[in-house]
Amino acid sequence: DTFRQLAPLIAGICIYSGLVAYLELEYWKLSEMSYVRNLPVMHSLLGFAISMLLVFRTNTAYDRWWEGRKLWGSLVNNSRNLAMKLAVILSTEETGQRSFFRKIIPAYAYALHNHLHKEKTRIELFEDEEHKHIFHDIDHAKHVPNQVALIMYQHIQQLYNEKKITGEQLLFLNAELQSFTDICGACERIKNTPIPFSYSVFIKKFIFFYIMTLPFGYVFQLGYYVIPVVAFIFYVLASLELIAEEIEDPFGGDSNDVPTELLSQNIHRHIAEII
């Protein structure tokens, strides 16, 4: 993927390196005693700096991706735990209550997925005649995950008021209910706090000037072989930056982002098996 994205730039770098090599070797005929020959000293000094910057950049982006994956792993586990607790607490005769929670728990996962991807939440997937009035009140212009979580809180409180669960069981269920909002807030923090733009732009500028000055010094040692060497160095450095850009937003919808839709489908299937 990175090679296809960088192919036009790699071709341009090859042409540029070939032109520099031709000018220095054939047109200007710079001698080996020219001060231009000493430019690799600068690249040796800057090479360490650019490698440290790219390592920090990649690690920071990966930390954001891995945190997003851990948050959705917690959502999967907490959804299962809530379903298991409700499956034990609610009697088998409570078919209406079981049907409600079988729909509302995965509905939160789908709502969070669409909220993070700025898509309209398809709550209608969970609507039926029995529970249509519950989801009908959801305003898609507002924070949908919060509204789904509020419905769960209200329904659990209703079960307590109707003496279908005890106070101890209410506290027993609260941890999973609260974790949904905590996970949503943490995902929003990652989504809404990107890597500082000035930092990302500086690395791109650094890579650009580093690559554009490479042919001037190394042409004396490599001749026209400087063309593939500079192109390969550019490919490696630019690919690291592209990979970091792709994974720094784990909820951006790229192929390597956290598979939130697949995880939502897994939650849907597992909750249906438990309750």
mmCIF file of C-alpha atoms in Angstrom:
data_model
loop_
_atom_site.group_PDB
_atom_site.id
_atom_site.type_symbol
_atom_site.label_atom_id
_atom_site.label_comp_id
_atom_site.label_asym_id
_atom_site.label_seq_id
_atom_site.Cartn_x
_atom_site.Cartn_y
_atom_site.Cartn_z
ATOM 1 C CA ASP A 1 0.000 0.000 0.000
ATOM 2 C CA THR A 2 2.737 2.464 0.908
ATOM 3 C CA PHE A 3 4.650 1.663 -2.295
ATOM 4 C CA ARG A 4 1.589 2.383 -4.440
ATOM 5 C CA GLN A 5 1.053 5.676 -2.638
ATOM 6 C CA LEU A 6 4.682 6.696 -2.935
ATOM 7 C CA ALA A 7 5.281 5.425 -6.501
ATOM 8 C CA PRO A 8 4.890 8.862 -8.185
ATOM 9 C CA LEU A 9 7.174 10.490 -5.616
ATOM 10 C CA ILE A 10 9.743 7.694 -5.934
ATOM 11 C CA ALA A 11 9.787 8.205 -9.705
ATOM 12 C CA GLY A 12 10.281 11.939 -9.161
ATOM 13 C CA ILE A 13 13.130 11.293 -6.708
ATOM 14 C CA CYS A 14 14.818 9.014 -9.276
ATOM 15 C CA ILE A 15 14.616 11.693 -11.957
ATOM 16 C CA TYR A 16 15.872 14.349 -9.532
ATOM 17 C CA SER A 17 18.799 12.168 -8.373
ATOM 18 C CA GLY A 18 19.723 11.351 -11.968
ATOM 19 C CA LEU A 19 19.709 15.049 -12.859
ATOM 20 C CA VAL A 20 21.927 15.940 -9.899
ATOM 21 C CA ALA A 21 24.331 13.116 -10.778
ATOM 22 C CA TYR A 22 24.512 14.266 -14.403
ATOM 23 C CA LEU A 23 25.147 17.909 -13.464
ATOM 24 C CA GLU A 24 27.875 17.133 -10.947
ATOM 25 C CA LEU A 25 29.643 14.408 -12.949
ATOM 26 C CA GLU A 26 29.157 15.451 -16.561
ATOM 27 C CA TYR A 27 28.175 19.134 -16.740
ATOM 28 C CA TRP A 28 29.877 20.874 -13.814
ATOM 29 C CA LYS A 29 32.569 18.152 -13.568
ATOM 30 C CA LEU A 30 33.163 18.828 -9.918
ATOM 31 C CA SER A 31 36.447 17.373 -8.758
ATOM 32 C CA GLU A 32 36.664 14.932 -5.902
ATOM 33 C CA MET A 33 38.309 17.679 -3.865
ATOM 34 C CA SER A 34 35.127 19.800 -3.952
ATOM 35 C CA TYR A 35 33.604 20.706 -0.607
ATOM 36 C CA VAL A 36 30.332 19.207 -1.847
ATOM 37 C CA ARG A 37 31.966 15.830 -1.297
ATOM 38 C CA ASN A 38 31.783 16.441 2.478
ATOM 39 C CA LEU A 39 27.988 16.713 2.579
ATOM 40 C CA PRO A 40 27.591 13.079 3.815
ATOM 41 C CA VAL A 41 29.068 14.260 7.119
ATOM 42 C CA MET A 42 25.932 16.347 7.613
ATOM 43 C CA HIS A 43 23.726 13.374 6.706
ATOM 44 C CA SER A 44 25.528 11.167 9.212
ATOM 45 C CA LEU A 45 24.850 13.685 11.972
ATOM 46 C CA LEU A 46 21.230 14.238 10.986
ATOM 47 C CA GLY A 47 20.566 10.542 10.368
ATOM 48 C CA PHE A 48 20.519 9.818 14.099
ATOM 49 C CA ALA A 49 18.130 12.717 14.737
ATOM 50 C CA ILE A 50 15.700 11.705 12.011
ATOM 51 C CA SER A 51 15.743 8.069 13.143
ATOM 52 C CA MET A 52 14.901 9.101 16.718
ATOM 53 C CA LEU A 53 12.078 11.320 15.493
ATOM 54 C CA LEU A 54 10.596 8.553 13.353
ATOM 55 C CA VAL A 55 10.863 6.002 16.177
ATOM 56 C CA PHE A 56 9.080 8.363 18.543
ATOM 57 C CA ARG A 57 6.474 9.157 15.883
ATOM 58 C CA THR A 58 5.754 5.500 15.136
ATOM 59 C CA ASN A 59 5.655 4.477 18.797
ATOM 60 C CA THR A 60 3.283 7.305 19.647
ATOM 61 C CA ALA A 61 0.943 6.349 16.797
ATOM 62 C CA TYR A 62 1.062 2.661 17.758
ATOM 63 C CA ASP A 63 0.311 3.474 21.407
ATOM 64 C CA ARG A 64 -2.831 5.283 20.291
ATOM 65 C CA TRP A 65 -3.859 2.320 18.103
ATOM 66 C CA TRP A 66 -3.180 -0.214 20.845
ATOM 67 C CA GLU A 67 -5.078 1.822 23.445
ATOM 68 C CA GLY A 68 -8.071 1.951 21.099
ATOM 69 C CA ARG A 69 -7.901 -1.819 20.639
ATOM 70 C CA LYS A 70 -7.715 -2.396 24.399
ATOM 71 C CA LEU A 71 -10.722 -0.136 24.974
ATOM 72 C CA TRP A 72 -12.816 -2.116 22.497
ATOM 73 C CA GLY A 73 -11.578 -5.352 24.038
ATOM 74 C CA SER A 74 -12.859 -4.054 27.374
ATOM 75 C CA LEU A 75 -16.195 -3.199 25.748
ATOM 76 C CA VAL A 76 -16.484 -6.782 24.453
ATOM 77 C CA ASN A 77 -15.690 -8.274 27.860
ATOM 78 C CA ASN A 78 -17.936 -5.901 29.823
ATOM 79 C CA SER A 79 -20.828 -6.530 27.429
ATOM 80 C CA ARG A 80 -20.436 -10.265 27.991
ATOM 81 C CA ASN A 81 -20.190 -9.835 31.753
ATOM 82 C CA LEU A 82 -23.331 -7.693 31.851
ATOM 83 C CA ALA A 83 -25.196 -10.241 29.722
ATOM 84 C CA MET A 84 -24.066 -13.137 31.944
ATOM 85 C CA LYS A 85 -25.146 -11.336 35.103
ATOM 86 C CA LEU A 86 -28.537 -10.477 33.640
ATOM 87 C CA ALA A 87 -28.970 -14.028 32.317
ATOM 88 C CA VAL A 88 -28.550 -15.307 35.887
ATOM 89 C CA ILE A 89 -30.528 -12.570 37.659
ATOM 90 C CA LEU A 90 -33.559 -12.556 35.349
ATOM 91 C CA SER A 91 -35.747 -15.621 35.520
ATOM 92 C CA THR A 92 -36.523 -17.596 32.385
ATOM 93 C CA GLU A 93 -40.125 -16.352 32.568
ATOM 94 C CA GLU A 94 -38.956 -12.771 32.019
ATOM 95 C CA THR A 95 -38.871 -13.197 28.240
ATOM 96 C CA GLY A 96 -39.625 -9.520 27.579
ATOM 97 C CA GLN A 97 -36.751 -8.312 29.785
ATOM 98 C CA ARG A 98 -34.347 -10.816 28.281
ATOM 99 C CA SER A 99 -35.348 -9.766 24.775
ATOM 100 C CA PHE A 100 -34.803 -6.116 25.670
ATOM 101 C CA PHE A 101 -31.260 -6.582 26.993
ATOM 102 C CA ARG A 102 -30.426 -8.925 24.137
ATOM 103 C CA LYS A 103 -31.020 -5.922 21.856
ATOM 104 C CA ILE A 104 -29.872 -2.951 23.918
ATOM 105 C CA ILE A 105 -26.385 -4.239 24.859
ATOM 106 C CA PRO A 106 -25.150 -4.754 21.253
ATOM 107 C CA ALA A 107 -27.013 -1.571 20.277
ATOM 108 C CA TYR A 108 -24.529 0.368 22.418
ATOM 109 C CA ALA A 109 -21.569 -1.174 20.566
ATOM 110 C CA TYR A 110 -23.068 -0.281 17.173
ATOM 111 C CA ALA A 111 -23.893 3.219 18.424
ATOM 112 C CA LEU A 112 -20.309 3.758 19.612
ATOM 113 C CA HIS A 113 -18.880 2.417 16.330
ATOM 114 C CA ASN A 114 -20.984 4.801 14.251
ATOM 115 C CA HIS A 115 -20.369 7.691 16.646
ATOM 116 C CA LEU A 116 -16.589 7.309 16.292
ATOM 117 C CA HIS A 117 -16.862 7.039 12.505
ATOM 118 C CA LYS A 118 -19.279 9.995 12.281
ATOM 119 C CA GLU A 119 -21.986 7.785 10.800
ATOM 120 C CA LYS A 120 -25.681 7.654 11.560
ATOM 121 C CA THR A 121 -26.428 4.962 14.121
ATOM 122 C CA ARG A 122 -28.694 2.267 12.730
ATOM 123 C CA ILE A 123 -30.744 1.719 15.842
ATOM 124 C CA GLU A 124 -33.604 0.596 13.617
ATOM 125 C CA LEU A 125 -31.791 -2.736 13.282
ATOM 126 C CA PHE A 126 -32.927 -3.474 16.830
ATOM 127 C CA GLU A 127 -36.454 -2.130 16.608
ATOM 128 C CA ASP A 128 -39.456 -4.397 16.785
ATOM 129 C CA GLU A 129 -43.062 -3.875 17.786
ATOM 130 C CA GLU A 130 -42.362 -4.791 21.406
ATOM 131 C CA HIS A 131 -39.440 -2.394 21.933
ATOM 132 C CA LYS A 132 -40.048 0.185 19.201
ATOM 133 C CA HIS A 133 -41.207 2.800 21.704
ATOM 134 C CA ILE A 134 -37.907 2.550 23.592
ATOM 135 C CA PHE A 135 -35.649 3.320 20.617
ATOM 136 C CA HIS A 136 -38.116 5.751 19.076
ATOM 137 C CA ASP A 137 -37.096 8.481 21.555
ATOM 138 C CA ILE A 138 -33.438 8.454 20.491
ATOM 139 C CA ASP A 139 -32.427 11.743 18.858
ATOM 140 C CA HIS A 140 -29.766 11.033 16.222
ATOM 141 C CA ALA A 141 -28.685 14.666 16.323
ATOM 142 C CA LYS A 142 -27.468 14.187 19.901
ATOM 143 C CA HIS A 143 -24.873 11.904 21.494
ATOM 144 C CA VAL A 144 -26.410 8.519 20.629
ATOM 145 C CA PRO A 145 -24.182 6.288 22.843
ATOM 146 C CA ASN A 146 -25.110 8.389 25.880
ATOM 147 C CA GLN A 147 -28.789 8.031 25.057
ATOM 148 C CA VAL A 148 -28.504 4.236 24.696
ATOM 149 C CA ALA A 149 -26.618 4.034 28.015
ATOM 150 C CA LEU A 150 -29.300 6.191 29.650
ATOM 151 C CA ILE A 151 -31.998 3.796 28.425
ATOM 152 C CA MET A 152 -30.119 0.892 30.042
ATOM 153 C CA TYR A 153 -29.770 2.801 33.326
ATOM 154 C CA GLN A 154 -33.467 3.690 33.296
ATOM 155 C CA HIS A 155 -34.485 0.106 32.591
ATOM 156 C CA ILE A 156 -32.275 -1.318 35.341
ATOM 157 C CA GLN A 157 -33.720 1.233 37.768
ATOM 158 C CA GLN A 158 -37.218 0.237 36.666
ATOM 159 C CA LEU A 159 -36.434 -3.407 37.457
ATOM 160 C CA TYR A 160 -35.309 -2.328 40.920
ATOM 161 C CA ASN A 161 -38.449 -0.249 41.493
ATOM 162 C CA GLU A 162 -40.574 -3.227 40.468
ATOM 163 C CA LYS A 163 -38.678 -5.409 42.990
ATOM 164 C CA LYS A 164 -37.408 -7.692 40.234
ATOM 165 C CA ILE A 165 -33.809 -7.092 41.337
ATOM 166 C CA THR A 166 -32.439 -6.278 44.787
ATOM 167 C CA GLY A 167 -30.285 -3.343 45.832
ATOM 168 C CA GLU A 168 -27.234 -5.608 45.976
ATOM 169 C CA GLN A 169 -27.903 -6.767 42.432
ATOM 170 C CA LEU A 170 -28.298 -3.132 41.332
ATOM 171 C CA LEU A 171 -24.784 -2.392 42.613
ATOM 172 C CA PHE A 172 -23.640 -5.682 41.069
ATOM 173 C CA LEU A 173 -24.676 -4.449 37.619
ATOM 174 C CA ASN A 174 -23.455 -0.870 38.004
ATOM 175 C CA ALA A 175 -19.780 -1.588 37.231
ATOM 176 C CA GLU A 176 -20.478 -2.799 33.677
ATOM 177 C CA LEU A 177 -23.015 -0.038 33.028
ATOM 178 C CA GLN A 178 -20.552 2.632 34.124
ATOM 179 C CA SER A 179 -17.736 1.089 32.072
ATOM 180 C CA PHE A 180 -19.658 1.727 28.833
ATOM 181 C CA THR A 181 -19.502 5.493 29.304
ATOM 182 C CA ASP A 182 -15.883 5.343 30.513
ATOM 183 C CA ILE A 183 -14.875 3.449 27.359
ATOM 184 C CA CYS A 184 -16.790 5.881 25.151
ATOM 185 C CA GLY A 185 -15.051 8.866 26.765
ATOM 186 C CA ALA A 186 -11.610 7.300 26.343
ATOM 187 C CA CYS A 187 -12.284 6.556 22.658
ATOM 188 C CA GLU A 188 -13.455 10.132 22.122
ATOM 189 C CA ARG A 189 -10.250 11.400 23.756
ATOM 190 C CA ILE A 190 -8.160 9.486 21.199
ATOM 191 C CA LYS A 191 -10.426 10.500 18.312
ATOM 192 C CA ASN A 192 -10.579 14.198 19.171
ATOM 193 C CA THR A 193 -6.934 14.695 20.197
ATOM 194 C CA PRO A 194 -4.771 14.140 17.120
ATOM 195 C CA ILE A 195 -0.977 14.358 16.962
ATOM 196 C CA PRO A 196 -0.027 18.090 16.936
ATOM 197 C CA PHE A 197 -0.052 19.303 13.343
ATOM 198 C CA SER A 198 3.185 21.287 13.657
ATOM 199 C CA TYR A 199 5.045 18.171 14.854
ATOM 200 C CA SER A 200 3.787 16.064 11.945
ATOM 201 C CA VAL A 201 4.610 18.775 9.400
ATOM 202 C CA PHE A 202 8.116 19.234 10.815
ATOM 203 C CA ILE A 203 8.915 15.541 10.313
ATOM 204 C CA LYS A 204 7.698 15.708 6.696
ATOM 205 C CA LYS A 205 9.861 18.779 6.054
ATOM 206 C CA PHE A 206 12.837 17.105 7.706
ATOM 207 C CA ILE A 207 12.484 14.001 5.515
ATOM 208 C CA PHE A 208 12.052 16.151 2.386
ATOM 209 C CA PHE A 209 15.206 18.252 2.881
ATOM 210 C CA TYR A 210 17.197 15.230 4.040
ATOM 211 C CA ILE A 211 16.349 13.268 0.886
ATOM 212 C CA MET A 212 16.767 16.223 -1.492
ATOM 213 C CA THR A 213 20.331 16.847 -0.284
ATOM 214 C CA LEU A 214 21.434 13.196 -0.347
ATOM 215 C CA PRO A 215 22.446 13.003 -4.047
ATOM 216 C CA PHE A 216 24.791 16.008 -3.863
ATOM 217 C CA GLY A 217 27.313 14.325 -1.574
ATOM 218 C CA TYR A 218 26.941 10.639 -2.337
ATOM 219 C CA VAL A 219 27.177 10.999 -6.108
ATOM 220 C CA PHE A 220 31.004 11.102 -5.832
ATOM 221 C CA GLN A 221 31.048 7.704 -4.107
ATOM 222 C CA LEU A 222 28.180 5.972 -5.895
ATOM 223 C CA GLY A 223 28.045 7.604 -9.297
ATOM 224 C CA TYR A 224 24.745 6.940 -11.027
ATOM 225 C CA TYR A 225 24.001 4.210 -8.475
ATOM 226 C CA VAL A 226 22.949 7.103 -6.264
ATOM 227 C CA ILE A 227 19.563 6.994 -8.060
ATOM 228 C CA PRO A 228 18.294 3.659 -6.637
ATOM 229 C CA VAL A 229 20.008 4.256 -3.278
ATOM 230 C CA VAL A 230 18.304 7.612 -2.671
ATOM 231 C CA ALA A 231 14.970 6.230 -3.927
ATOM 232 C CA PHE A 232 15.190 3.324 -1.471
ATOM 233 C CA ILE A 233 16.099 5.592 1.475
ATOM 234 C CA PHE A 234 13.161 7.848 0.600
ATOM 235 C CA TYR A 235 10.828 4.825 0.423
ATOM 236 C CA VAL A 236 11.857 3.615 3.893
ATOM 237 C CA LEU A 237 11.593 6.993 5.640
ATOM 238 C CA ALA A 238 8.374 8.072 3.917
ATOM 239 C CA SER A 239 6.754 4.660 4.512
ATOM 240 C CA LEU A 240 7.341 4.942 8.259
ATOM 241 C CA GLU A 241 5.643 8.343 8.254
ATOM 242 C CA LEU A 242 2.690 7.030 6.216
ATOM 243 C CA ILE A 243 2.228 4.046 8.530
ATOM 244 C CA ALA A 244 2.278 6.332 11.571
ATOM 245 C CA GLU A 245 -0.309 8.594 9.938
ATOM 246 C CA GLU A 246 -2.596 5.640 9.218
ATOM 247 C CA ILE A 247 -2.618 4.124 12.703
ATOM 248 C CA GLU A 248 -2.545 7.309 14.789
ATOM 249 C CA ASP A 249 -6.343 7.515 14.403
ATOM 250 C CA PRO A 250 -7.513 3.959 15.241
ATOM 251 C CA PHE A 251 -11.122 4.881 14.415
ATOM 252 C CA GLY A 252 -10.540 6.468 11.021
ATOM 253 C CA GLY A 253 -11.864 3.636 8.870
ATOM 254 C CA ASP A 254 -8.533 2.641 7.272
ATOM 255 C CA SER A 255 -7.772 -1.013 6.590
ATOM 256 C CA ASN A 256 -5.339 -1.220 9.516
ATOM 257 C CA ASP A 257 -7.557 0.569 12.049
ATOM 258 C CA VAL A 258 -9.315 -1.112 14.965
ATOM 259 C CA PRO A 259 -12.091 -3.332 13.459
ATOM 260 C CA THR A 260 -14.875 -1.770 15.504
ATOM 261 C CA GLU A 261 -17.643 -2.962 13.173
ATOM 262 C CA LEU A 262 -16.452 -6.577 13.394
ATOM 263 C CA LEU A 263 -16.193 -6.309 17.185
ATOM 264 C CA SER A 264 -19.731 -4.901 17.322
ATOM 265 C CA GLN A 265 -20.977 -7.872 15.303
ATOM 266 C CA ASN A 266 -19.160 -10.243 17.677
ATOM 267 C CA ILE A 267 -20.827 -8.575 20.668
ATOM 268 C CA HIS A 268 -24.192 -8.913 18.930
ATOM 269 C CA ARG A 269 -23.654 -12.630 18.324
ATOM 270 C CA HIS A 270 -22.263 -13.400 21.789
ATOM 271 C CA ILE A 271 -25.029 -11.568 23.658
ATOM 272 C CA ALA A 272 -27.626 -13.490 21.650
ATOM 273 C CA GLU A 273 -25.945 -16.733 22.740
ATOM 274 C CA ILE A 274 -25.753 -15.747 26.423
ATOM 275 C CA ILE A 275 -29.264 -14.320 26.902
#
